[in-house]
Coordinates of C-alpha atoms and ligand atoms in Angstrom, one line a residue:
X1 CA 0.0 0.0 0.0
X2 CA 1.3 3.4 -0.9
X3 CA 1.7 5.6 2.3
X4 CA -0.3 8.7 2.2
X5 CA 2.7 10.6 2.3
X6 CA 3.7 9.4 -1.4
X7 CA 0.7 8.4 -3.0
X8 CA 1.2 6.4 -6.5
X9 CA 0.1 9.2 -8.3
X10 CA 1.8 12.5 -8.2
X11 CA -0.3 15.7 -8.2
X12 CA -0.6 17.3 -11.2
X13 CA 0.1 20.8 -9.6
X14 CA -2.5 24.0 -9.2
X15 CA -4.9 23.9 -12.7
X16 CA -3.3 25.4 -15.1
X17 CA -5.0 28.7 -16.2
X18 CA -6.1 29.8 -12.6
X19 CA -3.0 31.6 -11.9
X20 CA -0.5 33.7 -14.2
X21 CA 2.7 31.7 -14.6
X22 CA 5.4 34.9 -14.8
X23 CA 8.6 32.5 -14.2
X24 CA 8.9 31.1 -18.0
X25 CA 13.0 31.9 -18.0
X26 CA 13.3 29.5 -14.9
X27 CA 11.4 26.6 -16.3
X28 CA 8.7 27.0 -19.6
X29 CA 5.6 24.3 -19.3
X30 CA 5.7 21.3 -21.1
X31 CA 4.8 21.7 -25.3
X32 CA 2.3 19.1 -26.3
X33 CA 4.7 17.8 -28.8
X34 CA 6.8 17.1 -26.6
X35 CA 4.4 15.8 -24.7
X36 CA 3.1 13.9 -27.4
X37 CA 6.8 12.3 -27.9
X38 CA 6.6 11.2 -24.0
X39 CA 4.0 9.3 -24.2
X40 CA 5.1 7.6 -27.8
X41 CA 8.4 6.8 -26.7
X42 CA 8.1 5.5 -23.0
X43 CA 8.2 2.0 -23.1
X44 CA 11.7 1.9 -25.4
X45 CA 14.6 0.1 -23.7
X46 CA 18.4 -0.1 -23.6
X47 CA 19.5 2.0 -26.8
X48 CA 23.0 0.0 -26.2
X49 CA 21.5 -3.0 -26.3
X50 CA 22.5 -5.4 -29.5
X51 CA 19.1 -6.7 -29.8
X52 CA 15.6 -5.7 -32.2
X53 CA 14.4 -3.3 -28.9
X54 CA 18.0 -1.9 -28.8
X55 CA 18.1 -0.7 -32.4
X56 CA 14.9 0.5 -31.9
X57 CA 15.8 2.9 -28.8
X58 CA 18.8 3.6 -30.9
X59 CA 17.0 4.6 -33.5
X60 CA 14.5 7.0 -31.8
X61 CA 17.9 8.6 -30.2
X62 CA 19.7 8.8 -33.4
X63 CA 16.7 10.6 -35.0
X64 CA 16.3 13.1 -32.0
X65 CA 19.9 14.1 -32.7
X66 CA 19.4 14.4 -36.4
X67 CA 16.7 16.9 -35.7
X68 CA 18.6 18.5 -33.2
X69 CA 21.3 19.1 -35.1
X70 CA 19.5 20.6 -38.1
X71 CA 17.8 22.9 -35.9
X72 CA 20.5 24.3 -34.2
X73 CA 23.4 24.3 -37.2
X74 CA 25.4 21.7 -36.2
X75 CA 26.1 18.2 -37.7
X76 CA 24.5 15.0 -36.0
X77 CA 27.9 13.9 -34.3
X78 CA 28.4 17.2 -32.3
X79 CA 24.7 16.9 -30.7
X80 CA 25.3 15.6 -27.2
X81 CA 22.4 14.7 -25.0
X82 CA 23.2 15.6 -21.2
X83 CA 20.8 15.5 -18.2
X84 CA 20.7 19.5 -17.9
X85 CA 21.8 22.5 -18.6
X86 CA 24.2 22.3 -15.5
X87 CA 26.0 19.6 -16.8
X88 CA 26.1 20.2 -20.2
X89 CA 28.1 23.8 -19.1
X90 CA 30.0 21.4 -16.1
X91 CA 31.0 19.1 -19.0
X92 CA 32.2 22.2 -21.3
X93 CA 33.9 24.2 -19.4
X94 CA 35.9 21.6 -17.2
X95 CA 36.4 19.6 -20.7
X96 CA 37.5 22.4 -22.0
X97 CA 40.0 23.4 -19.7
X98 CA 41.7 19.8 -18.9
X99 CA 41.6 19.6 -22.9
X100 CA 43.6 22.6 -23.0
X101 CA 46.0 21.2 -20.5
X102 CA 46.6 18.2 -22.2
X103 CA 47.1 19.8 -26.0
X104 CA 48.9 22.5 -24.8
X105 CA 50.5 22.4 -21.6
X106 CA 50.4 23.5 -18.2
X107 CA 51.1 27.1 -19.4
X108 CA 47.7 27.8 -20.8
X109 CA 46.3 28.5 -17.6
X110 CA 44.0 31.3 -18.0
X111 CA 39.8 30.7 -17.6
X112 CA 37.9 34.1 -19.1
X113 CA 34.8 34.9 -17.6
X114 CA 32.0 37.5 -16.2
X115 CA 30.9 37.7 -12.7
X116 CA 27.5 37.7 -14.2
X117 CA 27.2 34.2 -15.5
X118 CA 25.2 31.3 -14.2
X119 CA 26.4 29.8 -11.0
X120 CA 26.5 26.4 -13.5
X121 CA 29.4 28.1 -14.7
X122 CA 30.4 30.4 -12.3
X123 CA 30.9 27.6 -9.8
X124 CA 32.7 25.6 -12.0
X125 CA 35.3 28.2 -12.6
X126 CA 35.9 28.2 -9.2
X127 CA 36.2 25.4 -8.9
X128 CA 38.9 25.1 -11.2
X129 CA 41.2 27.8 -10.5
X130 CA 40.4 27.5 -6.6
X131 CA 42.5 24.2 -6.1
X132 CA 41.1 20.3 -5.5
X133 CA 39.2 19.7 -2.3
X134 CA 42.1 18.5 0.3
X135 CA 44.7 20.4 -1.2
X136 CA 47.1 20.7 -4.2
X137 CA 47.9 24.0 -6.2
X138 CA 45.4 25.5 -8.4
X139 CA 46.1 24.5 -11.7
X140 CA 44.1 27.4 -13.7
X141 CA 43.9 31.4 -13.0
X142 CA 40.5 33.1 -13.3
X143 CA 40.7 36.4 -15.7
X144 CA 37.7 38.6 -14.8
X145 CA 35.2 39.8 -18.9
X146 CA 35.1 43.1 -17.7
X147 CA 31.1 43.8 -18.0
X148 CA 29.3 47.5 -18.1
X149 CA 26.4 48.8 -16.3
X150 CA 23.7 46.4 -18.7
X151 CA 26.1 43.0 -17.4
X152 CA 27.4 43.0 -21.1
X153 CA 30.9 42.1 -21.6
X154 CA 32.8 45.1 -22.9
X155 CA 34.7 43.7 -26.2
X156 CA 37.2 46.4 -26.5
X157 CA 38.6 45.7 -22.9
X158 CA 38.6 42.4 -22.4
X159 CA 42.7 42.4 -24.2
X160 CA 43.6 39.5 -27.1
X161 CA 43.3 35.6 -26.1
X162 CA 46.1 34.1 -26.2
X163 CA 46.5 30.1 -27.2
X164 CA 49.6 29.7 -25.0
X165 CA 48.5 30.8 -21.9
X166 CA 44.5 30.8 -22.4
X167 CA 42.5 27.9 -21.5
X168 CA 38.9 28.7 -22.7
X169 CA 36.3 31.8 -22.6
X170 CA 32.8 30.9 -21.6
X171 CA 30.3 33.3 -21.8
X172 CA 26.6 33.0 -22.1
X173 CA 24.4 34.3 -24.7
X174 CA 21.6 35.5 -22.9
X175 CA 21.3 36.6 -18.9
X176 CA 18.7 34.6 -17.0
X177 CA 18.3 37.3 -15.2
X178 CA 18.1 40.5 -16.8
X179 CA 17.8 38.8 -20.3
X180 CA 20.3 40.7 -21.4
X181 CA 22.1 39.7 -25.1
X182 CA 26.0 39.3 -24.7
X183 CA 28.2 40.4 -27.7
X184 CA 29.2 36.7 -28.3
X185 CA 29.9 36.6 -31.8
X186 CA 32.2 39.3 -31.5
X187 CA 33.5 37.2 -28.8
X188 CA 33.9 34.4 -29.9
X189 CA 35.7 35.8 -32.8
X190 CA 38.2 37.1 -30.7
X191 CA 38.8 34.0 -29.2
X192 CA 39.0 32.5 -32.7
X193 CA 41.8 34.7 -33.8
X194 CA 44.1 33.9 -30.4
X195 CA 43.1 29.9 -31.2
X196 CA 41.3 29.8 -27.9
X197 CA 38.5 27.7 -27.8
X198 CA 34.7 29.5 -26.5
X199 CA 32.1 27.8 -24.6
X200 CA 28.8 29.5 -25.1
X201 CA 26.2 29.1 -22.3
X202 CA 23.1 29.5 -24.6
X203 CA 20.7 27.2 -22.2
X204 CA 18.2 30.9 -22.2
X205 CA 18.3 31.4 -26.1
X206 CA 18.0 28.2 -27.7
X207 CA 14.4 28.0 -28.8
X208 CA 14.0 31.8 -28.0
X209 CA 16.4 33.0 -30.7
X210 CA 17.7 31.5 -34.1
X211 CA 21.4 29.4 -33.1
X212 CA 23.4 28.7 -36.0
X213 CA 26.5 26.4 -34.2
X214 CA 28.4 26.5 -37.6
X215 CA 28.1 30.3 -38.1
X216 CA 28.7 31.3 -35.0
X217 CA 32.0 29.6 -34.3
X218 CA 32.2 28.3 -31.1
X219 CA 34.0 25.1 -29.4
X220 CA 30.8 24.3 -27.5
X221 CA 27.2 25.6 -26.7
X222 CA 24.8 24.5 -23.9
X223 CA 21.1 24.2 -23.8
X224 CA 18.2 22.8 -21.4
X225 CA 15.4 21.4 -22.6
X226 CA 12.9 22.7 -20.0
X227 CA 13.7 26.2 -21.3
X228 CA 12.2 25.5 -24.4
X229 CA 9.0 23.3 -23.5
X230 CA 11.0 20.2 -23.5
X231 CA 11.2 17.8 -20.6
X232 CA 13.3 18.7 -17.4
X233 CA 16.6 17.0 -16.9
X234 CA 17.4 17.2 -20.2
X235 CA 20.1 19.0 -21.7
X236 CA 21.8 19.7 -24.8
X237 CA 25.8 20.2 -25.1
X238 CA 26.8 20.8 -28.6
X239 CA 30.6 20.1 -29.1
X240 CA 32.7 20.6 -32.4
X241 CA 34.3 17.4 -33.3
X242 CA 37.7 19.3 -33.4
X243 CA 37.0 20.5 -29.6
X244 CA 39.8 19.3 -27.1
X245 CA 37.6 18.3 -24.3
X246 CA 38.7 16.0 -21.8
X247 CA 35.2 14.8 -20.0
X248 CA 35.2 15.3 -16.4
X249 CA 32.8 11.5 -16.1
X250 CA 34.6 8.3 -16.4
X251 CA 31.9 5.4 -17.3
X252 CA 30.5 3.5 -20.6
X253 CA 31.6 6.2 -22.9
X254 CA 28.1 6.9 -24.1
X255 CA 27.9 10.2 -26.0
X256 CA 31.0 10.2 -28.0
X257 CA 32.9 9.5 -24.6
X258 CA 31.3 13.2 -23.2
X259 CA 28.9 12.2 -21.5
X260 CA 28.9 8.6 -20.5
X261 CA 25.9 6.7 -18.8
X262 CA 22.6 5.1 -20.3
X263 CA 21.2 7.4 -22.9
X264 CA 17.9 8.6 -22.6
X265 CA 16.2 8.2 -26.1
X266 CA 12.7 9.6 -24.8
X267 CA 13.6 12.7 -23.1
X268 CA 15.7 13.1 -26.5
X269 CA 12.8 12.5 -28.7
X270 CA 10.6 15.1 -26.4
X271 CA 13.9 17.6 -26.7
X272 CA 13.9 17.7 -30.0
X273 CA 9.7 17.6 -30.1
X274 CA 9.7 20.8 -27.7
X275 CA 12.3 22.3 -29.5
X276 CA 11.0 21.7 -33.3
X277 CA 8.2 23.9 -31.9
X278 CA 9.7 26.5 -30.7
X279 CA 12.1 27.2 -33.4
X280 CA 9.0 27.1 -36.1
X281 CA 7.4 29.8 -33.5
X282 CA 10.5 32.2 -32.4
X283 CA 9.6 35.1 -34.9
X284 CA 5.8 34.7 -33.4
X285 CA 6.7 35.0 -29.9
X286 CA 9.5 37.3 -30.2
X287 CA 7.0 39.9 -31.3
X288 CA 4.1 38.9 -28.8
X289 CA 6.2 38.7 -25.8
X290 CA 8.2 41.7 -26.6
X291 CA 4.8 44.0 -26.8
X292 CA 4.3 42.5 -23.3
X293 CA 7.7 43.0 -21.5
X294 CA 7.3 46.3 -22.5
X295 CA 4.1 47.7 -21.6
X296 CA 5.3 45.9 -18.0
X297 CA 8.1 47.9 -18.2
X298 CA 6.5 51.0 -19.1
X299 CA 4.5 50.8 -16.1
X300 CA 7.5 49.6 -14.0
X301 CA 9.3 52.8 -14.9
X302 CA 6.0 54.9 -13.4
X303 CA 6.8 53.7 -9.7
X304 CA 8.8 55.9 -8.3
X305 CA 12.4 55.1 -7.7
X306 CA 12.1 51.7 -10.3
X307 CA 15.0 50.1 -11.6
X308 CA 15.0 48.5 -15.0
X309 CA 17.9 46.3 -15.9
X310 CA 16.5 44.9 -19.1
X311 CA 17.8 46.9 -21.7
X312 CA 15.8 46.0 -25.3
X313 CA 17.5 48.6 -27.0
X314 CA 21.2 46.9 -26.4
X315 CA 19.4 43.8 -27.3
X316 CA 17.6 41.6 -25.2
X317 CA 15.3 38.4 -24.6
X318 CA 12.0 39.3 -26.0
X319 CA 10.2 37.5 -22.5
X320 CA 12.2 39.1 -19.9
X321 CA 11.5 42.3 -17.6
X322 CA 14.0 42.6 -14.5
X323 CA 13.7 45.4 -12.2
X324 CA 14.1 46.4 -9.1
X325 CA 12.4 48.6 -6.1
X326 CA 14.7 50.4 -3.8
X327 CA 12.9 49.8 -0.2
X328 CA 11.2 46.6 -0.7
X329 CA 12.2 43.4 -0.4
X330 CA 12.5 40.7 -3.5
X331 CA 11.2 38.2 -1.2
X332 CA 8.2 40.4 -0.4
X333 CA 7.1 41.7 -3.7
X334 CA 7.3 37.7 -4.6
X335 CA 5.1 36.4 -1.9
X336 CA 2.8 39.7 -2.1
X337 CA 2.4 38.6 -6.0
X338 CA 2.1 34.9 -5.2
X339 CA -0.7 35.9 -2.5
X340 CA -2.8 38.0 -5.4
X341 CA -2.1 34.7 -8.0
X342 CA 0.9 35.3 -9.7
X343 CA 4.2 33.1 -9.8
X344 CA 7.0 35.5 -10.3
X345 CA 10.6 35.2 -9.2
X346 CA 13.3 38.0 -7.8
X347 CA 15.8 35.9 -10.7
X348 CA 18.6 34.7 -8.3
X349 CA 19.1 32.0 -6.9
X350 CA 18.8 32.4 -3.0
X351 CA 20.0 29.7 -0.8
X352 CA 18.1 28.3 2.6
X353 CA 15.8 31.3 2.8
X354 CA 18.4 33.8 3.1
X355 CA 17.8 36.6 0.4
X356 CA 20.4 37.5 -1.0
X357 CA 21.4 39.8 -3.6
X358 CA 21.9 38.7 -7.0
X359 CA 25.6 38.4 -8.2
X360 CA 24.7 39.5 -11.5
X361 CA 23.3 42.7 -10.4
X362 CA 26.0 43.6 -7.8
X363 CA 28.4 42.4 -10.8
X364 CA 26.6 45.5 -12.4
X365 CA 27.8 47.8 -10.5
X366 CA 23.8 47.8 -8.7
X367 CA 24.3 48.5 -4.5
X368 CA 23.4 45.7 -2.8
X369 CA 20.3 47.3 -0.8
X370 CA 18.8 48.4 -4.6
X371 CA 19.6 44.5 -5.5
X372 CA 18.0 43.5 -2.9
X373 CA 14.4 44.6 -4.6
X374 CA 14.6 42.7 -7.9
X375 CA 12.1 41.6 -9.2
X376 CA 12.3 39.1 -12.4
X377 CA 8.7 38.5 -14.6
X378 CA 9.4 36.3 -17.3
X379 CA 6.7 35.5 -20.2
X380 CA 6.4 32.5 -22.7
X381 CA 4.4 30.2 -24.3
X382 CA 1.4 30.8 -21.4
X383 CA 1.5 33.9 -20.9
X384 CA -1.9 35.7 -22.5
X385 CA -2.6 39.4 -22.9
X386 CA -5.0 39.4 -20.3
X387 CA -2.3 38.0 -17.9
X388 CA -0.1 41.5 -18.6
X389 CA -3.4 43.3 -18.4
X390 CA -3.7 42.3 -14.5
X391 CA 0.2 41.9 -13.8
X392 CA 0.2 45.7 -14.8
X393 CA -3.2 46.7 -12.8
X394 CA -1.0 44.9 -9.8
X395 CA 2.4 45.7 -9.9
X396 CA 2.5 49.6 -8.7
X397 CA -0.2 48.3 -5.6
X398 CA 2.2 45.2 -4.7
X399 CA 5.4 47.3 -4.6
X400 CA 3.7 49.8 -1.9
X401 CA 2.7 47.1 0.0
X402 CA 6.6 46.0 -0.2
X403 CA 7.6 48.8 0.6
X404 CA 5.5 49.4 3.1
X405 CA 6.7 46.1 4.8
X406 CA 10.4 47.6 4.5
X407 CA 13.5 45.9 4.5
X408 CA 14.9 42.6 6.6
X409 CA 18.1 43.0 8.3
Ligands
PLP1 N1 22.6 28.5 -17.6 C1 21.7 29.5 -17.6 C2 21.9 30.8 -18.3 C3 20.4 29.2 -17.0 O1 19.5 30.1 -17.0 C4 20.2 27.9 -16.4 C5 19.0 27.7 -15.6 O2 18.3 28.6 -15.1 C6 21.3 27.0 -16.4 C7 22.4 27.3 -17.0 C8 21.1 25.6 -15.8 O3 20.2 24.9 -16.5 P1 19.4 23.6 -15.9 O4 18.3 24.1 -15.0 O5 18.9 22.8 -17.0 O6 20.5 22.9 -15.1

């Protein structure tokens, strides 16, 4: 008997449609393709195995890739299913960076990035270049992108890579937070020219914006699934076949010897479902959820003392609008919104209940007490005009209830 505590059958959640979902850059609901693709696929077995079921799985994995590939401009054999978007940056940048060691030598040393990247890669970097739990010298240096006041790397300033004493640069495409559009082509180029190799952490873009692999140069380029109405725990790393990338996981050597362990040809097929349908719709929703982030905007900038950190004119994610509210807490305007029906986020990550403020935004130069008010609303695939309607009749209500709570020390 099934304890009441876990009953066999999950709940599905609050019904859809009775609240606003405003958190779309943090996970996007399910696409009925890929929904569809769930269902076909979930009784296929080991896609290693030797055997008429085996080739089968294979197959439906092989095909996912195919499509995968084509969509994103890269050939079949760079496609490399991960579980996330976590480990597909993990398996990049650490790849990356032992590769370099082992082509090149201990001297190229160097790891580029911005303060403002995802603590998938932001943690990984430390990692690296802070030295092996238990000891041991560090065997990489971290080299600070300089970024401006918009968290956009400043091209001009961040100097010439250098093959010798370079590792990798990894920077992403898109903020999660601000939605922000980094100059990565430029970048990249850059890094090109100095034959250093570029990760790309692309996990908010793909599916949101047109990604050409080929044309755009890089070594490697994650992507999640779940961003993109695709299944969660699925992840995409793309990886030039030229790419020296020494994987971090020892196992079966699954995945071109990237990313070993049992292949998942379902959540594959359902990847490249979700993400077959939001490629065909990017020009659509580009237009409909930019008209949306800014009329939210546009009233955000009426409350006094507002914040906007989304910058469309720089270029920027059509269904992001980040702000902040000097005097109220993120936490507060979240659970006021929450309360009145809406799911919203402050765009950080905050750890045990502590608020904290984001790193992206003090890596903008933002004081901590204005960071401190963020406020992150992010619209996709369910978000309706109606929805902006209310979230606009609410916001300037919510933030002097916020406010009016005042700050936690
Ligand atoms: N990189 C960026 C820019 C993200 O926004 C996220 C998720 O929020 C990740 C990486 C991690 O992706 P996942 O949730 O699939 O591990």
């Amino acid at each position: 008997m099934p304890s009441p505590s876990h009953p066999s059958h999950p709940s599905p959640g609050p019904t859809p449609g009775a609240r606003i979902f405003a958190d779309h850059a943090a996970t996007a609901p399910l696409r009925p393709e890929a929904a569809r693709a769930i269902e076909e696929t979930g009784r296929l077995l080991n896609p290693a195995g030797q055997y008429a079921s085996g080739r089968h799985a294979q197959r439906v994995l092989e095909d996912a890739r195919e499509h995968v590939a084509e969509l994103l401009g890269a050939d079949r054999a760079e496609v490399i299913f991960t579980a996330s978007g976590t480990e597909s940056d993990n398996l990049a940048v650490q790849g990356l960076a032992y590769g370099a060691k082992k082509t090149r030598g201990p001297a190229a040393r160097r790891i580029h990035s911005a303060v403002t990247e995802h603590p998938a890669v932001v943690e990984t970097v430390d990692w690296l270049c802070g030295g092996v739990p238990g000891g041991g010298t560090p065997q990489f240096d971290h080299v600070a992108l300089p970024v401006d006041g918009s968290g956009r790397v400043q091209v001009g300033e961040s100097g010439a890579f250098d093959a010798a004493r370079d590792a990798l640069v990894t920077c992403m495409w898109a903020n999660n937070e601000t939605g922000n559009l980094q100059p990565v082509h430029a970048l990249v180029q850059r890094a090109t020219d100095g034959g250093v190799p570029f990760h790309v952490d692309a996990v908010q873009v793909v599916g949101h914006l047109p990604v050409d692999f080929h044309a755009l140069g890089a070594a490697t380029l994650a992507a999640s699934a779940h961003k993109f109405g695709g299944p969660k725990s699925m992840g995409i790393l793309l990886a030039r076949r030229d790419a020296a990338l020494v994987s971090p996981l020892r196992g079966g050597g699954q995945e071109r010897g990237v990313r070993s362990g049992t292949a998942n040809p379902q959540g594959a097929a359902a990847t490249a479902a979700a993400l077959a349908a939001a490629v065909a719709e990017i020009e659509v929703q580009h237009r409909r959820l930019g008209e949306y982030r800014d009329r939210v905007l546009s009233v955000a900038r009426t409350i006094p003392g507002a914040q906007v950190y989304t910058d469309p004119d720089g270029g920027a994610l059509a269904g992001h609008a980040h702000m902040a509210f000097p005097g109220a807490e993120g936490d507060s305007l979240i659970m006021l919104l929450d309360v009145a029906g809406v799911d919203a986020s402050t765009g950080s990550a905050c750890s045990a209940g502590v608020n904290r403020a984001s790193h992206v935004l003090t890596g903008m130069g933002v004081p901590v007490e204005v960071a401190r008010g963020a406020l992150r609303l992010t619209f996709g695939t369910a978000t309706t005009a109606q929805d902006v309607d209310r979230l606009c009749s609410l916001l300037p209500g919510v933030v002097d209830q916020a406010r009016a709570a005042g700050m936690a020390f």
